[in-house]
Coordinates of C-alpha atoms in Angstrom, one line a residue:
M90 CA -6.6 57.3 13.2
A91 CA -3.3 56.0 13.7
T92 CA -3.0 54.1 17.2
A93 CA 0.8 54.1 17.6
C94 CA 4.0 55.5 16.4
G95 CA 6.9 53.6 15.1
K96 CA 9.8 52.8 12.9
G97 CA 9.1 54.7 9.5
T98 CA 6.2 56.4 10.8
D99 CA 7.7 59.9 11.2
T100 CA 5.2 61.4 8.8
A101 CA 2.2 63.9 9.1
A102 CA -0.2 60.8 9.2
P103 CA 1.6 57.8 10.7
A104 CA 0.4 54.2 10.1
A105 CA -0.3 52.1 13.2
S106 CA 2.1 49.7 13.9
S107 CA 1.1 45.9 13.6
T108 CA 3.2 44.8 16.6
P109 CA 1.3 43.9 19.7
A110 CA 3.5 46.3 21.9
S111 CA 2.4 49.3 19.9
T112 CA -1.3 48.3 19.9
A113 CA -1.0 47.9 23.9
A114 CA 0.4 51.2 24.2
A115 CA -1.7 53.2 22.2
P116 CA -5.6 51.8 22.6
A117 CA -8.0 52.3 19.8
N118 CA -10.5 54.1 22.4
A119 CA -7.9 56.5 23.6
A120 CA -8.7 60.2 23.1
A121 CA -7.7 61.6 19.4
T122 CA -6.2 64.5 20.8
P123 CA -3.6 64.9 23.6
A124 CA -4.5 66.8 26.5
A125 CA -2.6 70.2 27.2
A126 CA -0.3 70.3 30.0
T127 CA -1.9 72.6 32.2
T128 CA -0.4 71.6 35.5
P129 CA 2.9 72.7 37.1
A130 CA 6.0 70.4 36.7
A131 CA 5.6 67.7 39.2
T132 CA 7.9 66.2 41.8
R133 CA 7.9 62.5 42.5
Q134 CA 6.4 61.7 45.7
P135 CA 6.6 58.2 46.1
G136 CA 3.3 56.3 47.2
P137 CA 2.7 53.2 49.3
I138 CA 3.0 49.6 48.2
V139 CA -0.3 48.4 47.1
P140 CA -1.7 45.2 45.6
P141 CA -2.5 45.5 41.9
Q142 CA -6.1 46.0 40.9
G143 CA -8.1 43.8 38.4
P144 CA -7.3 40.5 37.0
P145 CA -3.6 39.5 36.8
P146 CA -2.2 39.7 33.2
V147 CA -2.0 36.7 30.8
L148 CA 1.6 36.1 29.3
G149 CA 1.1 36.1 25.4
T150 CA -2.0 38.5 25.3
D151 CA -1.1 41.2 28.0
Y152 CA 2.6 41.2 27.9
E153 CA 5.7 39.2 26.3
E154 CA 8.7 37.9 28.2
I155 CA 11.9 39.4 26.9
A156 CA 14.5 36.7 26.5
G157 CA 17.8 37.8 28.3
G158 CA 16.4 41.3 28.9
Q159 CA 18.1 43.6 31.1
P160 CA 16.9 46.9 32.7
W161 CA 18.1 50.0 31.0
Q162 CA 19.8 51.5 34.1
P163 CA 19.9 48.8 36.6
E164 CA 20.2 49.6 40.5
P165 CA 20.3 47.1 43.1
G166 CA 17.0 46.4 45.0
K167 CA 15.1 48.5 42.5
I168 CA 12.5 47.6 40.1
E169 CA 12.7 49.6 36.9
V170 CA 9.8 50.8 34.6
V171 CA 10.6 52.3 31.0
E172 CA 8.5 54.1 28.8
V173 CA 9.9 54.3 25.3
F174 CA 8.5 57.3 23.9
G175 CA 8.8 60.0 21.3
Y176 CA 8.2 63.6 21.7
V177 CA 6.9 64.0 18.2
C178 CA 4.6 60.6 18.4
P179 CA 0.9 61.6 18.9
A180 CA 0.1 58.4 20.8
C181 CA 2.7 59.4 23.2
A182 CA 1.3 62.7 23.7
R183 CA -2.0 61.1 24.7
F184 CA -0.4 58.8 27.0
A185 CA 1.4 61.1 28.9
P186 CA -1.4 62.8 31.0
T187 CA -2.1 59.3 32.0
V188 CA 1.4 57.8 32.8
E189 CA 2.9 61.0 34.3
P190 CA 1.0 61.0 37.6
W191 CA 1.3 57.4 37.7
H192 CA 4.9 57.2 37.6
M193 CA 5.1 60.0 39.8
K194 CA 3.6 58.2 43.0
L195 CA 5.3 54.8 42.4
P196 CA 6.6 53.0 45.5
A197 CA 10.0 54.0 46.5
D198 CA 11.5 50.6 45.3
V199 CA 10.6 51.3 41.8
N200 CA 12.6 53.6 39.4
F201 CA 11.1 54.8 36.3
H202 CA 13.0 56.1 33.3
Y203 CA 12.0 57.4 29.7
V204 CA 14.0 56.0 26.9
P205 CA 13.5 58.2 23.7
A206 CA 13.1 56.4 20.4
P207 CA 15.3 57.5 17.6
F208 CA 13.0 56.7 15.0
G209 CA 13.9 59.1 12.0
P210 CA 14.9 62.8 11.2
E211 CA 12.1 64.3 13.3
W212 CA 12.8 62.2 16.3
D213 CA 16.4 62.1 16.5
P214 CA 16.9 65.7 17.7
Y215 CA 14.4 65.2 20.3
A216 CA 16.0 62.3 21.6
K217 CA 19.3 64.0 22.0
A218 CA 17.6 66.8 23.6
Y219 CA 16.2 64.3 26.1
Y220 CA 19.5 63.2 27.2
V221 CA 20.8 66.6 27.6
S222 CA 17.7 67.5 29.6
E223 CA 18.5 64.7 31.6
Q224 CA 22.1 65.4 32.2
L225 CA 20.9 69.2 33.1
G226 CA 18.3 68.0 35.5
L227 CA 15.4 69.8 33.7
V228 CA 13.3 66.5 32.4
D229 CA 10.7 67.0 35.3
K230 CA 10.4 70.8 34.2
T231 CA 10.2 70.3 30.6
H232 CA 8.8 66.8 29.7
M233 CA 5.1 67.6 29.6
A234 CA 5.8 71.3 28.8
L235 CA 7.5 70.0 25.4
I236 CA 4.6 67.8 24.7
D237 CA 2.2 70.6 25.1
A238 CA 4.3 72.8 23.0
I239 CA 4.5 70.3 20.0
H240 CA 0.9 68.8 20.1
V241 CA -1.2 71.3 21.8
K242 CA 0.3 75.0 20.9
D243 CA 1.9 73.8 17.9
T244 CA 4.9 76.1 18.8
M245 CA 7.5 73.3 18.2
P246 CA 8.5 71.2 15.4
G247 CA 6.3 68.1 15.1
E248 CA 5.6 65.5 12.6
G249 CA 5.7 66.7 9.0
D250 CA 7.9 69.7 10.2
P251 CA 11.8 70.1 9.2
P252 CA 13.6 69.5 12.2
D253 CA 15.1 72.4 14.0
E254 CA 17.9 72.0 16.6
Q255 CA 18.2 75.6 17.3
K256 CA 14.6 75.9 18.2
I257 CA 14.7 73.2 20.7
A258 CA 17.7 74.6 22.2
N259 CA 16.1 78.0 22.7
F260 CA 13.0 76.0 24.1
Y261 CA 15.0 74.6 27.1
A262 CA 16.7 78.0 27.4
Q263 CA 13.3 79.1 28.8
Y264 CA 13.8 76.5 31.7
G265 CA 17.4 77.7 32.7
A266 CA 19.6 76.0 30.0
N267 CA 22.4 78.0 28.0
A268 CA 21.1 77.6 24.4
Q269 CA 24.5 77.5 23.0
Q270 CA 25.8 75.1 25.6
F271 CA 22.5 73.1 25.1
L272 CA 23.0 72.8 21.4
D273 CA 26.6 71.9 21.9
M274 CA 25.9 68.9 24.3
M275 CA 23.1 67.6 21.7
H276 CA 26.3 67.4 19.4
S277 CA 28.3 65.6 21.8
F278 CA 30.0 62.3 21.8
A279 CA 28.2 61.7 25.4
V280 CA 24.9 62.2 23.8
A281 CA 25.6 60.5 20.5
T282 CA 26.6 57.2 22.7
K283 CA 23.7 57.2 24.9
V284 CA 21.2 57.7 22.0
N285 CA 22.9 54.7 20.3
Q286 CA 22.7 52.6 23.7
G287 CA 19.2 53.4 23.9
R288 CA 18.6 52.2 20.3
Q289 CA 20.6 49.0 21.3
W290 CA 18.5 48.4 24.2
M291 CA 15.2 49.0 22.5
T292 CA 16.0 46.5 19.8
K293 CA 16.8 43.7 22.7
A294 CA 13.6 44.6 24.3
G295 CA 11.8 44.1 21.0
V296 CA 10.3 47.6 20.9
T297 CA 9.2 48.6 17.4
G298 CA 6.4 51.2 18.5
T299 CA 5.8 53.8 20.9
P300 CA 4.6 54.3 23.7
T301 CA 5.7 51.0 25.2
I302 CA 6.2 50.0 28.7
V303 CA 9.0 47.8 29.8
V304 CA 9.0 46.4 33.5
D305 CA 12.5 45.5 34.8
G306 CA 13.9 44.7 31.1
K307 CA 12.1 41.3 31.5
Y308 CA 8.5 42.2 30.3
R309 CA 7.1 44.3 27.5
V310 CA 3.4 45.3 28.0
T311 CA 1.2 44.3 25.0
G312 CA -2.1 44.2 25.9
G313 CA -4.5 46.8 27.7
K314 CA -8.0 48.1 26.5
S315 CA -7.2 51.7 27.4
Y316 CA -4.3 53.7 28.8
E317 CA -5.3 53.1 32.4
D318 CA -5.4 49.4 31.6
V319 CA -1.7 49.2 30.2
L320 CA -0.8 50.8 33.7
R321 CA -2.9 48.1 35.4
I322 CA -0.8 45.2 33.5
A323 CA 2.3 47.3 34.5
D324 CA 1.3 47.3 38.2
H325 CA 0.8 43.4 38.1
L326 CA 4.2 42.8 36.5
I327 CA 6.0 45.4 38.9
A328 CA 4.1 43.1 41.8
M329 CA 5.6 40.1 40.2
E330 CA 9.1 41.2 40.2
R331 CA 8.8 42.6 43.8
A332 CA 7.8 39.2 44.7
A333 CA 10.5 37.6 43.0
M334 CA 13.1 39.7 44.6
Q335 CA 11.5 38.9 48.1
G336 CA 11.8 35.2 47.4
G337 CA 8.2 34.7 46.6
A338 CA 6.4 33.2 43.5
S339 CA 6.5 35.0 40.1
A340 CA 5.1 32.8 37.7
P341 CA 3.1 34.4 35.1
A342 CA -0.4 34.0 34.7
A343 CA -1.3 31.8 31.6
A344 CA -4.5 30.8 30.0
P345 CA -6.2 27.8 31.7
A346 CA -5.3 24.5 30.6
A347 CA -7.6 22.2 29.1
P348 CA -9.1 19.6 31.5
A349 CA -7.5 16.1 31.5
T350 CA -9.4 13.6 29.5
G351 CA -7.6 10.2 30.5
T352 CA -8.5 7.8 33.0
G353 CA -6.7 7.5 36.1
G354 CA -4.3 4.3 36.6

């Protein structure tokens, strides 16, 4: 079974990426099939700031630092969390029921964004559609529903299916969009620019597989034994950034150093 989706894997049976980011984002013990989107569209309700649970993450094992990394959509005083994902990615569909409620309850000082990966012909139309739905304010209503339609109901094109932009536009029309206007926006210069910006940001962040979590443009989660564990690592990285913004220590955890063997002078 594939554990993640990545460049060149938009086929009916994608190969697992060999990069740590992909391994972390799609743990081997994850469920084999995505959960159906049976709950109504959620509305973000920020939760309180609470200490992260479990052991602190280890640099080089649980996460990587991104040299010169920048947030996707920086906002003063806010910590950013990005999930790089693809609607046709089976691993992303398995991750969605875990990450969706988690990000809806992130504290008010944390901004969460999706960045759709344009990894190939089956991915690109959905990347464009995501940015159109973002412009129209339809993401909360449609995100889980589209994953459900692709991976559970099999009513929308997925891996191995011919791309169908009209069908995608018709899907969003069920949620209040005008299908022709939606299709026109998918072909707009503004959306093409956004897709390209997302591709460039992903490249700078070292993202080669989906789903991948990036915190404040600085840290890419690469560890985690389960989807919940991926988010535990993200919680710690958020806390590190919060401490840094407040002037506190933000040094990453590292593997224990070997004891000194020399004699004192």
